[in-house]
Amino acid sequence: MVCFRLSPVPGSGLVLLCLVLGAVSSYALELNLMNSEKVTCLYAKWQMNFTIRYETTSKNYKTVTISDLVNATYNGSICGDDQNGPRIEVQFGSGFSWTVNFTKQLSTYSIESISFSYDMKDNTTFPDAKKKEVFTVYELVTFRIPLDDIFRCNSMLTLEKHDVGQHYWDVHVQAFVQNGTVSTKEFLCDKDKTSTTVVPIVPTTLPSPTTTPTPKEKPNTGHYSVKNGSNTCLLANMGLQLNITQDKVTSIININPNTTGSTGSCHSQTALLRLNSSNIKYLDFVFALKNENRFYLKEVNLSMHLVNGSVFSFANNNLSYWDAPLGSSYMCKKEQTVSVSEAFQINTFDLRVQPFSVIKGEYSTAQDCSADDDNFLVPIAVGAALAGVLILVLLAYFIGLKRHHTGYEQF
């Protein structure tokens, strides 16, 4: 977590801002505003990206995706006072800014409006834009939340207006924190309410707590990719099998690539592959760089419906799997297990991933997982050889000592 301590701004007192490069993940924003008494007055954690469709000088249309928020700043964010409500302001990239305003009623507060501005004079993002000017999209939201609750929406929320799409997910926000303590009582968005009220399907025979699930057949291999603009930035081929234990009942679930969608994002230090289907809200694979010259699987997040109607959710951002040199891909044809927790493992088959440095949409030279086995066996072999030599030396020493002692007795 990288924290920025900024000088006081009007109406907010001391502001403590934190940008988390690990999100719910390494691609999420987290904001903790403190007032002059160093007490939390506003808390927010969320993920977002933007798509912008624009006209080019050749009278064609292009669409760009804005998702790199790593160097975001929060100048102008305030806790609010008697005249002004709380406000979150985020600046990122070359001339992008995003603002959300809140208002308070007697027993509720509202997300009142959201605005997004972008500068098409930025030749890097819009190199051939016909109109070189600043555009602002303004949306009235007026969404009311109980004053003591934190708003939560894990589902994707989309606002579309004037060729701009704003996409938000994994949102947690409380604009009027009471007594400096962020509430644990959640007010869910409609999409999350729908997903958590699925009518349970009760099996005719309940498995006993010690029942071992019947092993499933090998899952089919899915072919997934993520694009940054028109260029492919992440490639992944893998068969996935989820092993989930909840309430002492274990389920084995093969992911069907034919009914599974994929999205994601690519940044300089992190990359995300997100899978979803009718029963999987999201299955995230988050990759990161190690020492600037290797990549690895750092994080897995899952939220899905099980066959009994319950929701299983888990996240672990402290993993270390699928390590390979930057500029190469990682490959493992044999079955591997990613142990996310005691209750959640992922079995992978015919795996090949490359989350960075993809050139022309093709995999680079692969590092095979068998190399890891070889690297593990080498020190064992060397240790065994040294142990053997040591044993021979000791035997020779004792044999020589015994002969020497026998010679003294004869004398």
Short mmCIF file of C-alpha atoms in Angstrom, two decimals, residues 218-224 234-241 273 275 283 285 287 295-297 300 320-324 328-338 346-355 363-370 372:
data_model
loop_
_atom_site.label_atom_id
_atom_site.label_comp_id
_atom_site.label_asym_id
_atom_site.label_seq_id
_atom_site.Cartn_x
_atom_site.Cartn_y
_atom_site.Cartn_z
CA LYS A 218 -10.10 -33.31 -17.25
CA PRO A 219 -11.56 -29.88 -18.13
CA ASN A 220 -11.44 -28.49 -21.65
CA THR A 221 -8.73 -25.94 -22.41
CA GLY A 222 -9.88 -22.35 -22.73
CA HIS A 223 -8.13 -19.75 -24.88
CA TYR A 224 -8.33 -16.27 -23.34
CA LEU A 234 -2.22 -10.83 -22.30
CA LEU A 235 -2.57 -14.43 -23.48
CA ALA A 236 -3.74 -17.45 -21.48
CA ASN A 237 -4.51 -21.04 -22.43
CA MET A 238 -5.62 -23.32 -19.60
CA GLY A 239 -8.07 -25.93 -18.44
CA LEU A 240 -9.45 -24.95 -15.04
CA GLN A 241 -10.93 -27.08 -12.30
CA LEU A 273 -7.46 -11.64 -16.49
CA LEU A 275 -13.33 -14.77 -16.19
CA LEU A 283 -12.57 -15.27 -11.25
CA PHE A 285 -5.95 -13.82 -12.04
CA PHE A 287 -0.08 -10.93 -12.38
CA PHE A 295 6.49 -12.06 -13.70
CA TYR A 296 4.36 -14.28 -11.51
CA LEU A 297 0.76 -14.95 -10.42
CA VAL A 300 -6.61 -14.81 -7.24
CA SER A 320 3.63 -16.80 -5.88
CA TYR A 321 2.93 -19.14 -8.81
CA TRP A 322 3.78 -19.35 -12.53
CA ASP A 323 7.11 -17.53 -12.23
CA ALA A 324 8.95 -16.86 -15.52
CA SER A 328 8.73 -15.15 -22.11
CA SER A 329 5.63 -17.24 -21.36
CA TYR A 330 5.04 -19.79 -18.63
CA MET A 331 3.95 -23.29 -19.68
CA CYS A 332 2.95 -26.43 -17.80
CA LYS A 333 1.29 -29.32 -19.63
CA LYS A 334 0.89 -31.46 -16.52
CA GLU A 335 -1.68 -30.88 -13.80
CA GLN A 336 -0.76 -28.16 -11.33
CA THR A 337 -2.53 -26.91 -8.20
CA VAL A 338 -2.79 -23.27 -7.17
CA ILE A 346 -7.47 -24.40 -8.63
CA ASN A 347 -6.22 -27.34 -10.67
CA THR A 348 -4.78 -26.26 -14.01
CA PHE A 349 -4.20 -28.37 -17.12
CA ASP A 350 -2.30 -27.59 -20.34
CA LEU A 351 -1.38 -24.19 -18.95
CA ARG A 352 0.36 -21.44 -20.89
CA VAL A 353 0.24 -17.77 -19.89
CA GLN A 354 1.98 -14.56 -20.91
CA PRO A 355 0.67 -11.45 -19.10
CA TYR A 363 3.37 -16.30 -27.27
CA SER A 364 7.09 -15.83 -26.70
CA THR A 365 9.46 -18.69 -25.85
CA ALA A 366 8.07 -20.69 -22.95
CA GLN A 367 9.64 -21.59 -19.65
CA ASP A 368 8.36 -25.06 -18.83
CA CYS A 369 7.40 -26.03 -15.30
CA SER A 370 9.60 -29.12 -15.65
CA ASP A 372 11.30 -25.96 -11.82
#
